Short mmCIF file of N, CA and C in Angstrom, two decimals:
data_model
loop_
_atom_site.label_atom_id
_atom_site.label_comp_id
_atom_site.label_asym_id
_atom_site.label_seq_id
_atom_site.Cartn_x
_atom_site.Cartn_y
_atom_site.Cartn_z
N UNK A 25 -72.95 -131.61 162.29
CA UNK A 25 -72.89 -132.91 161.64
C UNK A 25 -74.04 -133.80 162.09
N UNK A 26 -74.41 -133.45 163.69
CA UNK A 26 -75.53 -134.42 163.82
C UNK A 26 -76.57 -134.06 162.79
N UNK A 27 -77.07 -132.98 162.60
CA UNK A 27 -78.22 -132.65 162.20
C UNK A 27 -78.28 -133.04 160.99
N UNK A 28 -77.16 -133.11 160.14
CA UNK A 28 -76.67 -133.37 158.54
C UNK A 28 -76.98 -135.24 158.50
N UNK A 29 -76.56 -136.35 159.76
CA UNK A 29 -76.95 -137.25 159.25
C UNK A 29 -78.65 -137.56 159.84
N UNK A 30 -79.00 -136.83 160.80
CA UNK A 30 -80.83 -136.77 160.68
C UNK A 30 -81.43 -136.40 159.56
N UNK A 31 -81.13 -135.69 158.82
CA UNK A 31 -81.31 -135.19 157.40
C UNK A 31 -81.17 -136.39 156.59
N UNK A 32 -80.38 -137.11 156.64
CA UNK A 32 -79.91 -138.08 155.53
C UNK A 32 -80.77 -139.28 155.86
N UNK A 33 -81.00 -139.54 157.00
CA UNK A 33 -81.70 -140.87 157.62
C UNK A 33 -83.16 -140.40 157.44
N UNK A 34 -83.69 -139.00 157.20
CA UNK A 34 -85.00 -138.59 156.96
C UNK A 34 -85.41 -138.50 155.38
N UNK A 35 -84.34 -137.97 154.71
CA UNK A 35 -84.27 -137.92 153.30
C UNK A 35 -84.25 -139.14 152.00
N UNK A 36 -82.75 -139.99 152.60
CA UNK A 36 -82.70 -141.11 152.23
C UNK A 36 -83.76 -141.87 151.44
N UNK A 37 -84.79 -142.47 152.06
CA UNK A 37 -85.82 -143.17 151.68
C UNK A 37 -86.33 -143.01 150.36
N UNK A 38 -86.77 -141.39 150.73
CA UNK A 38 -87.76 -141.04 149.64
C UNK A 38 -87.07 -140.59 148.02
N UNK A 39 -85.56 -140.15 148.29
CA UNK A 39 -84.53 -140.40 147.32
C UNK A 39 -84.04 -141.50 146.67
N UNK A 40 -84.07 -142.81 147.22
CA UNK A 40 -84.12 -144.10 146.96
C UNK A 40 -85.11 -144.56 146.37
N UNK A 41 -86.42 -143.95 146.89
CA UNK A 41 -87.65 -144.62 145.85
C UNK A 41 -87.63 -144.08 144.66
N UNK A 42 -87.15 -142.79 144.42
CA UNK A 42 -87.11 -142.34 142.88
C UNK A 42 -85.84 -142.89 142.24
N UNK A 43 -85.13 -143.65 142.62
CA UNK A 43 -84.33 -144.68 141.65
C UNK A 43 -82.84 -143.53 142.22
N UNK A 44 -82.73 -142.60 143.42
CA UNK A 44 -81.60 -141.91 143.31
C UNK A 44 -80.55 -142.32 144.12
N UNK A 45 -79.42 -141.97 143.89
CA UNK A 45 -78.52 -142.14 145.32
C UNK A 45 -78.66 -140.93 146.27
N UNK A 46 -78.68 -140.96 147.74
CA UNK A 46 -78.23 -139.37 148.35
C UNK A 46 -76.54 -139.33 148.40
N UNK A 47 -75.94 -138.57 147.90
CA UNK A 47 -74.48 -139.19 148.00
C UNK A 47 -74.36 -138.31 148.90
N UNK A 48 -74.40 -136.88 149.47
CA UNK A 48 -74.25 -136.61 150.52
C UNK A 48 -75.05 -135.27 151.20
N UNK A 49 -75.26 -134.70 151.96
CA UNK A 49 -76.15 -133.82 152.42
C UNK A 49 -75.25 -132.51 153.89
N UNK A 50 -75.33 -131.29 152.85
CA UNK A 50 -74.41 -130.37 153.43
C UNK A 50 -75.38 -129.06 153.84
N UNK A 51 -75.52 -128.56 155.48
CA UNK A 51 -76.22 -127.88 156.14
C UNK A 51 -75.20 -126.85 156.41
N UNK A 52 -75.86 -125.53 155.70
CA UNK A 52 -74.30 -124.37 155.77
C UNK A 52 -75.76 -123.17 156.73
N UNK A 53 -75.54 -123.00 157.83
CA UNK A 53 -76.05 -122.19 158.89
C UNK A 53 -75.68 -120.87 158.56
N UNK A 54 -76.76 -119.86 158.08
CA UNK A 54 -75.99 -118.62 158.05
C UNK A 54 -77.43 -117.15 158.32
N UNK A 55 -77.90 -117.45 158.99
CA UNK A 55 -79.26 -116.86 159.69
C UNK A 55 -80.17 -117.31 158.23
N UNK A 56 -80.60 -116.08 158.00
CA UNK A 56 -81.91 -115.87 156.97
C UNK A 56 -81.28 -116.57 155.65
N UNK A 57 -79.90 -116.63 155.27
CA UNK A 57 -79.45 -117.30 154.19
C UNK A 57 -79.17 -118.27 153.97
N UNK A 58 -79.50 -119.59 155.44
CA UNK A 58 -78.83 -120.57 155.05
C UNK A 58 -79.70 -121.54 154.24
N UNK A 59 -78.74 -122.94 154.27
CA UNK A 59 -78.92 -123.74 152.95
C UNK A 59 -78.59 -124.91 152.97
N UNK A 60 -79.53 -125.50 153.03
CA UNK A 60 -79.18 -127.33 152.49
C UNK A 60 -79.60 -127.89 151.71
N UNK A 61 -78.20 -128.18 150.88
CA UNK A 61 -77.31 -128.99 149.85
C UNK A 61 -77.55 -130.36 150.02
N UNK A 62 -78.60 -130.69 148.74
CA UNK A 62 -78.37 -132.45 148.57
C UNK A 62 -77.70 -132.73 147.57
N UNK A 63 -76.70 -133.59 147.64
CA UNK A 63 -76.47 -133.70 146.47
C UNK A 63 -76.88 -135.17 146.06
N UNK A 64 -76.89 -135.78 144.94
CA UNK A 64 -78.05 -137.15 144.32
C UNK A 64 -77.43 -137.50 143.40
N UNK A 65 -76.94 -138.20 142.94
CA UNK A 65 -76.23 -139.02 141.99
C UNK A 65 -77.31 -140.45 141.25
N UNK A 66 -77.39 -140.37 140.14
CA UNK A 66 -77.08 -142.20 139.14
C UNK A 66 -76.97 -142.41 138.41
N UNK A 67 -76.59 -143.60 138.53
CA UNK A 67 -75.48 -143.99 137.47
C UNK A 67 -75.71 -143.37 135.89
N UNK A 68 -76.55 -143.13 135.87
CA UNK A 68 -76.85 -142.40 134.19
C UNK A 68 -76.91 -141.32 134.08
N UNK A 69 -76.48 -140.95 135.81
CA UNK A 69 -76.68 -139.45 135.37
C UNK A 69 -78.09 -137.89 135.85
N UNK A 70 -77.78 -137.37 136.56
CA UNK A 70 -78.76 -136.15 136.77
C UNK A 70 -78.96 -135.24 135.89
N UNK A 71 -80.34 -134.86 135.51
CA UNK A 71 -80.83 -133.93 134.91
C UNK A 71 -81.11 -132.75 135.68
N UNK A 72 -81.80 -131.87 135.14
CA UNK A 72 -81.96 -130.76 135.68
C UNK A 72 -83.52 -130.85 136.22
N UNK A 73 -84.06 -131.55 135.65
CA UNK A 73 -85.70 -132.07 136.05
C UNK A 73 -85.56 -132.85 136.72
N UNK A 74 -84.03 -133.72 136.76
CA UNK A 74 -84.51 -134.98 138.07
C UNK A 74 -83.80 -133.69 139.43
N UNK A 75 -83.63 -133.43 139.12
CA UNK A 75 -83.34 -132.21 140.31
C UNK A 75 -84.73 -131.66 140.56
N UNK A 76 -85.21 -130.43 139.68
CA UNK A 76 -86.30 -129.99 140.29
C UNK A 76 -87.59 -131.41 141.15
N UNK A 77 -87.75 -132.15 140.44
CA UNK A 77 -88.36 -133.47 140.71
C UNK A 77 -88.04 -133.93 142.08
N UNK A 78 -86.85 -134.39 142.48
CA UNK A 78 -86.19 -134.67 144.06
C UNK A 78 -86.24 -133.26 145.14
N UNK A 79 -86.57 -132.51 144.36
CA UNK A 79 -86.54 -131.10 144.93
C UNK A 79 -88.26 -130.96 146.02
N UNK A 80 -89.36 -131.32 144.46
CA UNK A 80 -90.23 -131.36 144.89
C UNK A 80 -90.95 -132.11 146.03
N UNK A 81 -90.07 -133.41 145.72
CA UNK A 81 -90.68 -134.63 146.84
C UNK A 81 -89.74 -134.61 148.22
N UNK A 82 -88.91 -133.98 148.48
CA UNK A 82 -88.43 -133.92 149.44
C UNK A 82 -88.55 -132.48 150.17
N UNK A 83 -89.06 -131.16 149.56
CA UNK A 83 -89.66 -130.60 150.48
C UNK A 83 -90.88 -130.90 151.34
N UNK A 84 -91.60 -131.79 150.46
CA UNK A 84 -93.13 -132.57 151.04
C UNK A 84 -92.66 -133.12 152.52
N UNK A 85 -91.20 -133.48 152.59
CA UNK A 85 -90.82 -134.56 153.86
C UNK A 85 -90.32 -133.40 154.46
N UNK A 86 -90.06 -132.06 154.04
CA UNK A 86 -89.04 -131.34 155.06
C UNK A 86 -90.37 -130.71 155.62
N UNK A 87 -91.04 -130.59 155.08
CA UNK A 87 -92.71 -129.55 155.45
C UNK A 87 -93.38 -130.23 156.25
N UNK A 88 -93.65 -131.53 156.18
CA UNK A 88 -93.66 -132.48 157.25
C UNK A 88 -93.25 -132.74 158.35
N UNK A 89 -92.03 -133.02 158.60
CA UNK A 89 -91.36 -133.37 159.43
C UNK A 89 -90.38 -132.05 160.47
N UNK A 90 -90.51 -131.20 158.95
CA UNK A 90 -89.93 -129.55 160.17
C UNK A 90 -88.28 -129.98 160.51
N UNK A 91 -87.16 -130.50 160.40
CA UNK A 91 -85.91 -131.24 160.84
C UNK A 91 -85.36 -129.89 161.56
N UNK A 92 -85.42 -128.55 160.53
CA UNK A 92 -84.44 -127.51 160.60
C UNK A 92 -85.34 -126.43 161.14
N UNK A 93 -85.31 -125.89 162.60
CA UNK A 93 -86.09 -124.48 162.84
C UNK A 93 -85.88 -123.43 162.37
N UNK A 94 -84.93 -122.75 161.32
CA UNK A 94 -84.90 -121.45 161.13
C UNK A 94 -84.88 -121.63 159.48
N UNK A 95 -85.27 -120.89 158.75
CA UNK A 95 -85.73 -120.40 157.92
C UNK A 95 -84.20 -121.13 156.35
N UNK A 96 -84.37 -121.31 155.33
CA UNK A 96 -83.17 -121.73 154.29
C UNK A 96 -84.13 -122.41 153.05
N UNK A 97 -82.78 -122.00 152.34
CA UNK A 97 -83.18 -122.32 150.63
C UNK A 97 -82.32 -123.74 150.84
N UNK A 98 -83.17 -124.72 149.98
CA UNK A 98 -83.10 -126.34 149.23
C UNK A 98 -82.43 -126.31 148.08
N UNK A 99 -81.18 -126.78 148.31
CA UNK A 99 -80.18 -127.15 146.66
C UNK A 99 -80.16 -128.56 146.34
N UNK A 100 -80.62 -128.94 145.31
CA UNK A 100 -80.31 -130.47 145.31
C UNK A 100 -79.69 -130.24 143.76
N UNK A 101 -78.50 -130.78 143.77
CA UNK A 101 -77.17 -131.39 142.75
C UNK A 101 -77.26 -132.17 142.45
N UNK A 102 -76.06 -132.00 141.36
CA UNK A 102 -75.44 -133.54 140.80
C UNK A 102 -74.02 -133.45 141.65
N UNK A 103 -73.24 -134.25 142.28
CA UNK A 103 -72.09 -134.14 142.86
C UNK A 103 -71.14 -133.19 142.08
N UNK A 104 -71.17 -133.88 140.63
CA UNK A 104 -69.93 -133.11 139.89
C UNK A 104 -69.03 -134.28 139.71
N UNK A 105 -68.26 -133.79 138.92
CA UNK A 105 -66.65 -134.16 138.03
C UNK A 105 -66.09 -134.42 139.19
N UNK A 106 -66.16 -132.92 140.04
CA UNK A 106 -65.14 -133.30 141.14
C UNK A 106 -65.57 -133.52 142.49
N UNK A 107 -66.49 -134.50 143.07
CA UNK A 107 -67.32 -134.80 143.80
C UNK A 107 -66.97 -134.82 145.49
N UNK A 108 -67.31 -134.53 146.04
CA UNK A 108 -66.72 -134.39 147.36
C UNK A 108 -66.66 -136.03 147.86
N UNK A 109 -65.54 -136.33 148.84
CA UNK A 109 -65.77 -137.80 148.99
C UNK A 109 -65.78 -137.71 150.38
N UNK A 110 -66.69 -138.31 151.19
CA UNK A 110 -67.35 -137.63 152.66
C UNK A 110 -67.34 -139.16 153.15
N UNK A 111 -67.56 -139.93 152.81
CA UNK A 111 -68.23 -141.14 153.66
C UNK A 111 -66.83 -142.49 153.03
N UNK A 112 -66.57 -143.68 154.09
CA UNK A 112 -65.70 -144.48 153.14
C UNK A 112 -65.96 -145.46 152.11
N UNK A 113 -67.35 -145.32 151.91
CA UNK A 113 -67.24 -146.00 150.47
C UNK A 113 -67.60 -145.11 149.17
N UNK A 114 -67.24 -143.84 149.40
CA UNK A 114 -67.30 -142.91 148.11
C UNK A 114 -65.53 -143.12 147.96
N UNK A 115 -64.89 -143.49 149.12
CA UNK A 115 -63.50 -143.68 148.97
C UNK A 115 -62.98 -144.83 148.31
N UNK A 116 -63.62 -145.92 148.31
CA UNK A 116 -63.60 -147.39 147.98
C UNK A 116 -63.82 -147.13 146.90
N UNK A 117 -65.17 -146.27 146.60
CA UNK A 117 -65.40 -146.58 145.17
C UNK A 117 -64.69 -146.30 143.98
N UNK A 118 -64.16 -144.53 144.67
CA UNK A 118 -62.64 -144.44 143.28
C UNK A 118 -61.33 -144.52 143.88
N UNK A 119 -61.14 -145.68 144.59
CA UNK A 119 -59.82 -145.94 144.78
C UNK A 119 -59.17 -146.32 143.06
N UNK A 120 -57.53 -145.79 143.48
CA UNK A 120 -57.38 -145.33 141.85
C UNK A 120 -57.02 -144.38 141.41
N UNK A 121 -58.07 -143.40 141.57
CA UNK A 121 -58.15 -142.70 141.54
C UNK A 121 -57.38 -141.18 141.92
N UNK A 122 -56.89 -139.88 140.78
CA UNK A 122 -56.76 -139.12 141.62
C UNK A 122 -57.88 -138.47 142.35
N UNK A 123 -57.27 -137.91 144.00
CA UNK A 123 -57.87 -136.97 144.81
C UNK A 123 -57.14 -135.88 145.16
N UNK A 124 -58.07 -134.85 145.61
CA UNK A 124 -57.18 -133.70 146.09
C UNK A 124 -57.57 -133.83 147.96
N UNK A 125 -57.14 -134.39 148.73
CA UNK A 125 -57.51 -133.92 150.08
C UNK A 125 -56.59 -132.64 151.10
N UNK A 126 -57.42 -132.06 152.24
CA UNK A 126 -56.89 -131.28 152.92
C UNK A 126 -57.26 -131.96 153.88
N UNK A 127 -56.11 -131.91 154.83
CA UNK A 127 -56.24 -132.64 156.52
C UNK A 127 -56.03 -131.70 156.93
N UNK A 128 -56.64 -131.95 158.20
CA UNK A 128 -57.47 -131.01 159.41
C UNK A 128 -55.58 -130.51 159.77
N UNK A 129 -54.49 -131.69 159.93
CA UNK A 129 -53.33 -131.01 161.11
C UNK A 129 -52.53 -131.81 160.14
N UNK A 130 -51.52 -131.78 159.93
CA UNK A 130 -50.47 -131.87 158.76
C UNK A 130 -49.98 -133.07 159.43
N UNK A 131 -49.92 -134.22 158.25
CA UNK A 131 -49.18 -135.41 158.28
C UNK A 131 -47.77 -134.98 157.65
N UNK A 132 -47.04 -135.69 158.01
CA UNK A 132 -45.50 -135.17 157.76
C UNK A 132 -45.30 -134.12 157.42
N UNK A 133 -45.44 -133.31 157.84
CA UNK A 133 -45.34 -132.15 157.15
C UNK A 133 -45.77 -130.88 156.50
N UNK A 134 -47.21 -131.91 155.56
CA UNK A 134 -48.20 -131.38 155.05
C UNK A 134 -49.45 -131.36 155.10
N UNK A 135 -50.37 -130.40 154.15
CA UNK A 135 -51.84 -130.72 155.20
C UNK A 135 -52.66 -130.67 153.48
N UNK A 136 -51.84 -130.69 152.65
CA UNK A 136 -52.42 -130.61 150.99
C UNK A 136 -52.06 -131.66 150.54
N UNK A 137 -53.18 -132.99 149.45
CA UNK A 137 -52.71 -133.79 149.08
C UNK A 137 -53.36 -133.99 148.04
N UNK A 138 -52.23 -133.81 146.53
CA UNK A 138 -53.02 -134.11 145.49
C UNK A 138 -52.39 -135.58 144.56
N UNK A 139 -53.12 -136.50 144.59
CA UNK A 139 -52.49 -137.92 143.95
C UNK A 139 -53.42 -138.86 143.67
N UNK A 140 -52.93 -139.76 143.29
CA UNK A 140 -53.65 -141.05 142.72
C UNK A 140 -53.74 -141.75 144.53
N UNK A 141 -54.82 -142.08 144.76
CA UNK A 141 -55.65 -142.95 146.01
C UNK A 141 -55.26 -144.04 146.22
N UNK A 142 -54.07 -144.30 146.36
CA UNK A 142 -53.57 -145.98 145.95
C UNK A 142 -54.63 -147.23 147.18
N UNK A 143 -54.54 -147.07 147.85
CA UNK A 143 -55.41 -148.01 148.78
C UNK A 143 -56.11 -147.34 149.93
N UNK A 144 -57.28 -148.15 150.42
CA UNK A 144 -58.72 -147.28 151.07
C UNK A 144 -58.45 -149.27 151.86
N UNK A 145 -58.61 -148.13 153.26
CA UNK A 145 -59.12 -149.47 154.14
C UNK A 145 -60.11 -148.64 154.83
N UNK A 146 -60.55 -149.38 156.12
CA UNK A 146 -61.18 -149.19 157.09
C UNK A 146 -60.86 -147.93 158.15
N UNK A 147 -60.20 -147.71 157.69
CA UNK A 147 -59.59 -146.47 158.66
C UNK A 147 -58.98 -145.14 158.06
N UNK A 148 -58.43 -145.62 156.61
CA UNK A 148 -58.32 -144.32 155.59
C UNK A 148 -57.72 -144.76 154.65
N UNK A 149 -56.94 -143.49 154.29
CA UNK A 149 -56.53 -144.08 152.68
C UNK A 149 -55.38 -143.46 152.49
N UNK A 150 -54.71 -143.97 151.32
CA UNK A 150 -52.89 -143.62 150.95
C UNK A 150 -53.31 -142.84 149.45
N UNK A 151 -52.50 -141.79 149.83
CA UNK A 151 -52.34 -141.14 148.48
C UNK A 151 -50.73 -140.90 148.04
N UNK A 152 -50.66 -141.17 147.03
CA UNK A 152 -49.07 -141.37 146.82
C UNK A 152 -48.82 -139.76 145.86
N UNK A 153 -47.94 -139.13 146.36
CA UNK A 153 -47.99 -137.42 145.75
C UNK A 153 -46.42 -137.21 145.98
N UNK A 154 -45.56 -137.24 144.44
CA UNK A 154 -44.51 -137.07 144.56
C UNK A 154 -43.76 -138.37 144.49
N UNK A 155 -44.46 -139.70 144.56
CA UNK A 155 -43.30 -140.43 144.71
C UNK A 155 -43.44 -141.54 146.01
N UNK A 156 -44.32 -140.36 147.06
CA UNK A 156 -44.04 -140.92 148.13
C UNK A 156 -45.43 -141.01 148.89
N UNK A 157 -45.55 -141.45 149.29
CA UNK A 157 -46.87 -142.73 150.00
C UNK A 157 -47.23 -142.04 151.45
N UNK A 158 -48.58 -141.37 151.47
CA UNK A 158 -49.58 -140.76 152.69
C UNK A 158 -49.99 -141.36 153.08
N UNK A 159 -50.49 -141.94 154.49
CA UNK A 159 -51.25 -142.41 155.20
C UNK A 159 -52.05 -141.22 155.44
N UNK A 160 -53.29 -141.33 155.56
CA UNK A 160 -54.53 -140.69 155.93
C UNK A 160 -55.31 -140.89 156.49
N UNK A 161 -55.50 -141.06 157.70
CA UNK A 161 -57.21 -141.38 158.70
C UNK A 161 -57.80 -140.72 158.32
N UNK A 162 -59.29 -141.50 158.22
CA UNK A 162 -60.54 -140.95 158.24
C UNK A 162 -60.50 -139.63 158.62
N UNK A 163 -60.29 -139.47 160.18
CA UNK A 163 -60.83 -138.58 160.78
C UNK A 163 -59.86 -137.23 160.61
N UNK A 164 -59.03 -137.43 160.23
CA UNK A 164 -57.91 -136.30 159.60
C UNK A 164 -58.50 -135.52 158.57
N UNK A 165 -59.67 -135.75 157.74
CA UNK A 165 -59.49 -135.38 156.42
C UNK A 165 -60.63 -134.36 157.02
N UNK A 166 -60.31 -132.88 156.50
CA UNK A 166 -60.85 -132.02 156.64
C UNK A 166 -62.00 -131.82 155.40
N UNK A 167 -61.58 -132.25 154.53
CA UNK A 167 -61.71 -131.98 153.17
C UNK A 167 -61.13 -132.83 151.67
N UNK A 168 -62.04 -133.59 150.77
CA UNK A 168 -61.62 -134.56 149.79
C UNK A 168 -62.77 -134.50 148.45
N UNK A 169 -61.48 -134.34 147.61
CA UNK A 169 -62.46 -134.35 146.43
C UNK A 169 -62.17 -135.11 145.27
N UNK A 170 -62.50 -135.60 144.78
CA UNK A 170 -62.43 -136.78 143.49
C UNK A 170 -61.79 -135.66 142.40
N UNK A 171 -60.53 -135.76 141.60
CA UNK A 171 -59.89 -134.46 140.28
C UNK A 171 -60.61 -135.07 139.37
N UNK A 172 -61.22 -134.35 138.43
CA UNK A 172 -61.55 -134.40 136.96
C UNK A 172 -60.92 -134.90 136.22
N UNK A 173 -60.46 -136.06 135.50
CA UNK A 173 -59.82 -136.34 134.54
C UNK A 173 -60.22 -136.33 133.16
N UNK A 174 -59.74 -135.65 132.03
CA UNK A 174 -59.84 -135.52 130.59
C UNK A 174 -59.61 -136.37 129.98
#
């Protein structure tokens, strides 16, 4: 995780000057195969050229700067429909919203939560699934993703 927000504090900038968001940045370690995942969001929307495009200008900073010593392929995305929600104001933003989260060690019970996001503070968020009302810390959530709605 350290290395994932040096990445983001190195990346950031030059993603911002092309009008993008970094919404989040995922470093999967796997010798000769690994891979880091940007993903880039705005509001109107990613193309497949504003991809190759963010692709281009941010290897210039990784070739530069060197962040990662061993060898990996560059993915840069659009989040998606069903967007991973990593930081707390991707939480703020679709409060409302359904989510699907997995916590790290089971709150009452359970460690699967799929519902509408009813409220996001400073410390986490309530998902109401069934009827009945989750508390969630931050630091519990193993895993969260924004559901697709039709």
């Amino acid at each position: 995780m350290i290395l994932e927000k040096k990445l983001e504090s190195l990346l950031k900038p030059t993603i911002e000057s092309m009008g993008f968001e970094l919404w989040a940045v995922e470093y999967m370690p796997a010798g000769r195969h690994s891979t880091l995942r940007l993903f880039v969001d705005k509001e109107s929307g990613i193309t497949v050229d504003d991809c190759a495009d963010i692709s281009r200008q941010v290897s210039a900073v990784l070739d530069v700067e060197d962040p990662i010593d061993a060898a990996y392929n560059l993915e840069v995305s659009s989040p998606g429909l069903d967007r991973p929600l990593i930081k707390p104001e991707h939480f703020k933003r679709y409060q409302g919203k359904t989510v699907r989260v997995r916590a790290a060690t089971a709150i009452l019970g359970r460690k699967k939560f799929k519902g509408p996001m009813t409220q996001v503070s400073d410390e986490g968020i309530v998902v109401e699934v069934d009827g009945e009302l989750y508390e969630i810390p931050f630091d519990l959530i193993d895993k969260a993703n924004l559901v697709a709605e039709f």
